[in-house]
PDB file of C-alpha atoms in Angstrom:
ATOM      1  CA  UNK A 483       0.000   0.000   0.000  1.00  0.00           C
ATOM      2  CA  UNK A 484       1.278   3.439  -0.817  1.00  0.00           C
ATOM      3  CA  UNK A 485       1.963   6.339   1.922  1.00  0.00           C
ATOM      4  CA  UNK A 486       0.428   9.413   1.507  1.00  0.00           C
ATOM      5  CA  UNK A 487       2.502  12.332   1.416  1.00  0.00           C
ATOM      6  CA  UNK A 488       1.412  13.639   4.607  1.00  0.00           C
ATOM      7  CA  UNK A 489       2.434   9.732   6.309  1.00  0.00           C
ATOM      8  CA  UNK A 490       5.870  10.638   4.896  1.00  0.00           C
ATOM      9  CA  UNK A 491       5.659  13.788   6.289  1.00  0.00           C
ATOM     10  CA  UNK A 492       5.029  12.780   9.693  1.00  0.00           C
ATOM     11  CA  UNK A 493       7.116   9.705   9.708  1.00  0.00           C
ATOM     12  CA  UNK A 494      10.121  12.054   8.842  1.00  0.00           C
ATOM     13  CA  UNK A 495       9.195  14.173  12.230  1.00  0.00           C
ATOM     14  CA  UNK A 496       8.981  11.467  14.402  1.00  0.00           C
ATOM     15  CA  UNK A 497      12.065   9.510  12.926  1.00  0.00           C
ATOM     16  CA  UNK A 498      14.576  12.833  13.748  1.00  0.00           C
ATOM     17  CA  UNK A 499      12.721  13.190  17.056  1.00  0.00           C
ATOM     18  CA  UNK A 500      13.099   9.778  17.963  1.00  0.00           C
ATOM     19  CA  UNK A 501      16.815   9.549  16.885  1.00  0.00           C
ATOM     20  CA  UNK A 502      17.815  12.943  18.504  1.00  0.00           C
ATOM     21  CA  UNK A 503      16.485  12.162  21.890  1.00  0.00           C
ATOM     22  CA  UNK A 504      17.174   8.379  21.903  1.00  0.00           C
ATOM     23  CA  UNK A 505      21.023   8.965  20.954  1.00  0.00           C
ATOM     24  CA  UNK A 506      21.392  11.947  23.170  1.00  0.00           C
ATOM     25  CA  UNK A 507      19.914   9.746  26.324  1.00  0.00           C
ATOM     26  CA  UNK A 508      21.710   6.845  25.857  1.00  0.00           C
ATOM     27  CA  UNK A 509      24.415   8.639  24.754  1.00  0.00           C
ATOM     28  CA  UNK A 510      24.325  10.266  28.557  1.00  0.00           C
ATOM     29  CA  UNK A 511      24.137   7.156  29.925  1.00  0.00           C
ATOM     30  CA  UNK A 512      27.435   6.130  27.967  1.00  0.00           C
ATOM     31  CA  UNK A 513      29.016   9.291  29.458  1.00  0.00           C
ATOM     32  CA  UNK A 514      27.754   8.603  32.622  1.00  0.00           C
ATOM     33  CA  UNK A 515      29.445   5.207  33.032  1.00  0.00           C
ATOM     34  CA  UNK A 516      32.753   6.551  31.965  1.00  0.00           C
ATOM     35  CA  UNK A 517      32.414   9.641  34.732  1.00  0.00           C
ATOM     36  CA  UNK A 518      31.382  12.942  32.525  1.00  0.00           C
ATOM     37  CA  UNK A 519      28.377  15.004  33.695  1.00  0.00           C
ATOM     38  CA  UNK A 520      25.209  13.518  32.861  1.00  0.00           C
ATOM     39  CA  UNK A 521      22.836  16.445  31.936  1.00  0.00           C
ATOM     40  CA  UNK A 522      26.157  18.541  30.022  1.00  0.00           C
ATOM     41  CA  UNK A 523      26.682  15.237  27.983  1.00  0.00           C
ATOM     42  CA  UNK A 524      22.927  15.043  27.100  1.00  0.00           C
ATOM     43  CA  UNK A 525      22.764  18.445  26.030  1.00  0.00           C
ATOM     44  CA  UNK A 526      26.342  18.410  24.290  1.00  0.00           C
ATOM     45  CA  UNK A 527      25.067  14.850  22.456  1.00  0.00           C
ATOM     46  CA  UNK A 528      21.672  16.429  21.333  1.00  0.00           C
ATOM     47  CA  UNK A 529      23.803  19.915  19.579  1.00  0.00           C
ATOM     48  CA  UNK A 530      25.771  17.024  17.695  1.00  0.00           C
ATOM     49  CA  UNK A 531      22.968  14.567  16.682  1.00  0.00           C
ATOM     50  CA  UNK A 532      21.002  16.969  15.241  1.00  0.00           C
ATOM     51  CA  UNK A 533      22.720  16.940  11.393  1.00  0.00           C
ATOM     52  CA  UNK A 534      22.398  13.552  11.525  1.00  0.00           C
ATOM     53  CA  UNK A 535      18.898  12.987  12.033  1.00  0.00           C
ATOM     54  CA  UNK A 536      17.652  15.231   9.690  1.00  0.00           C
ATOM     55  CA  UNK A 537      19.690  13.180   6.851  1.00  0.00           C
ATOM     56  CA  UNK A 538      18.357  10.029   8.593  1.00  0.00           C
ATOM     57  CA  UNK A 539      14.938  11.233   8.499  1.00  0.00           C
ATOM     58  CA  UNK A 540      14.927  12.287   4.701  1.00  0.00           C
ATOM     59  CA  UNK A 541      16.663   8.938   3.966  1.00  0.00           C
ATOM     60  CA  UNK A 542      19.668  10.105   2.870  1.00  0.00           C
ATOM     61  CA  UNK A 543      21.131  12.799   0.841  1.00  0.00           C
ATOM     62  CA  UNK A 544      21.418  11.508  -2.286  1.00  0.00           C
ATOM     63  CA  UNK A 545      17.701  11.028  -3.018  1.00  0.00           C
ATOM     64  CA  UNK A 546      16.668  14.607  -1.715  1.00  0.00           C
ATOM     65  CA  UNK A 547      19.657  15.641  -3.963  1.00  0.00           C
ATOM     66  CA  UNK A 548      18.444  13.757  -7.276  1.00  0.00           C
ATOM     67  CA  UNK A 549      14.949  15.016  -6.357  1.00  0.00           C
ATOM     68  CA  UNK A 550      16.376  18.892  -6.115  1.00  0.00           C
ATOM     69  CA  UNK A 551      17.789  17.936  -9.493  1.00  0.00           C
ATOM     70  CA  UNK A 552      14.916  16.943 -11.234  1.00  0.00           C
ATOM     71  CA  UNK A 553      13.133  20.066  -9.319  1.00  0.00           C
ATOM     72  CA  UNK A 554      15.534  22.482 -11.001  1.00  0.00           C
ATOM     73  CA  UNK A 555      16.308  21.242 -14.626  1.00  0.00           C
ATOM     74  CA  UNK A 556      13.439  18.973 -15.856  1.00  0.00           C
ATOM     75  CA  UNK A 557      10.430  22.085 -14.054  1.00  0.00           C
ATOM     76  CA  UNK A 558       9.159  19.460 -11.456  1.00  0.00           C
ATOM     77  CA  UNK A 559       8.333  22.077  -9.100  1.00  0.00           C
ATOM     78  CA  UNK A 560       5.907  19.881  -7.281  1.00  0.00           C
ATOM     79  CA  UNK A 561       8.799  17.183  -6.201  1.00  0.00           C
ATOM     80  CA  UNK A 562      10.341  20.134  -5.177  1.00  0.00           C
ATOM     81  CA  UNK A 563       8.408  21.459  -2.873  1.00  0.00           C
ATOM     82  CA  UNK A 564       7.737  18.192  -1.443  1.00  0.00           C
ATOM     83  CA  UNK A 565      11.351  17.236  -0.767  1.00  0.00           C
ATOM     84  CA  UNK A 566      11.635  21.087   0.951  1.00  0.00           C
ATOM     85  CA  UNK A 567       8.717  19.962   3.260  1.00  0.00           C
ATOM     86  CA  UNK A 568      10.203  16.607   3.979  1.00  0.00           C
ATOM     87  CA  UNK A 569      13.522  18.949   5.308  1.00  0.00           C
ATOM     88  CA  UNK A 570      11.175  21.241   6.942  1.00  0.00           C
ATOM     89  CA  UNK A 571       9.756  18.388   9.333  1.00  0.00           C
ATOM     90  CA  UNK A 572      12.707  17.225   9.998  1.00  0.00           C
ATOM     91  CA  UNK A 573      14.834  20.066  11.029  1.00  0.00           C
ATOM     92  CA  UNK A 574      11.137  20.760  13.037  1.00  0.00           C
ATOM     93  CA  UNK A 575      11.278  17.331  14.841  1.00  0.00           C
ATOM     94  CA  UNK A 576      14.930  17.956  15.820  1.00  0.00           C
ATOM     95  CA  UNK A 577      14.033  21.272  17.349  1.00  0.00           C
ATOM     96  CA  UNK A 578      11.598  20.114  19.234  1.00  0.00           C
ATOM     97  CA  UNK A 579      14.294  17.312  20.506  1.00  0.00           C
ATOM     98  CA  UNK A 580      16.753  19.655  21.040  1.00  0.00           C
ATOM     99  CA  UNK A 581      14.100  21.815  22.882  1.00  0.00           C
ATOM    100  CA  UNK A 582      13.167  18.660  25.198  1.00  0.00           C
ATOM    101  CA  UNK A 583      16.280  17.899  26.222  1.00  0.00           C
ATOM    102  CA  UNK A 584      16.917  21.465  26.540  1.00  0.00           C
ATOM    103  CA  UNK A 585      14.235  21.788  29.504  1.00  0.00           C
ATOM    104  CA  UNK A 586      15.293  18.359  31.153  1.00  0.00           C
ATOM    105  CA  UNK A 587      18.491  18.725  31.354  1.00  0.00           C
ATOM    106  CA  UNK A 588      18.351  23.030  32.514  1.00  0.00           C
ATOM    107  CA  UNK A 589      21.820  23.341  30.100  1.00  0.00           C
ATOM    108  CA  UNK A 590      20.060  26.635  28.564  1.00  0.00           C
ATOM    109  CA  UNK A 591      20.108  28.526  32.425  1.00  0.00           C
ATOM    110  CA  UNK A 592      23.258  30.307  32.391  1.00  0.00           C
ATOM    111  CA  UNK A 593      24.295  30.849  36.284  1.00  0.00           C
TER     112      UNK A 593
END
């Protein structure tokens, strides 16, 4: 059965959400057993994961790039746009990670 565009959509949220605050808490844990701060580790993890999970949302960066191509030279302005929206979720489910992880771990109060 094919997804809808908007299952894709949503799917590519969740996916950079999931990875950015799965990685940066077991990440913590990892520099937790091997005597770092927790909650600076957690925070310092999520700033780094953040790249990645957008690409591993959007399933890589080759098929957003052919799909750009094809956008650009052959006028399909519709794959375009869809591809851009794809991004769009992603970097959104990574800020909303980011801003998560932000309020749990209290790394964005400067003393």
């Amino acid at each position: 059965m094919a997804e809808t565009f908007f299952h894709e959509l949503f799917k590519c949220f969740f996916i950079a959400f999931g990875i950015l605050l799965g990685g940066s808490l077991l990440g913590g844990i990892g520099a937790f057993l091997t005597g770092k701060p927790l909650y600076t580790a957690i925070f310092q993890i999520s700033e780094g994961l953040r790249i990645w999970a957008i690409i591993a949302a959007i399933g890589g960066t080759f098929d957003t790039l052919y799909s750009f191509e094809r956008g650009f030279l052959q006028g399909e302005t519709k794959e375009l746009f869809k591809q851009f929206l794809l991004i769009l979720s992603a970097m959104g489910g990574t800020h909303i990670g980011t801003l998560i992880i932000s309020w749990l771990t209290g790394e964005h109060i400067s003393p």
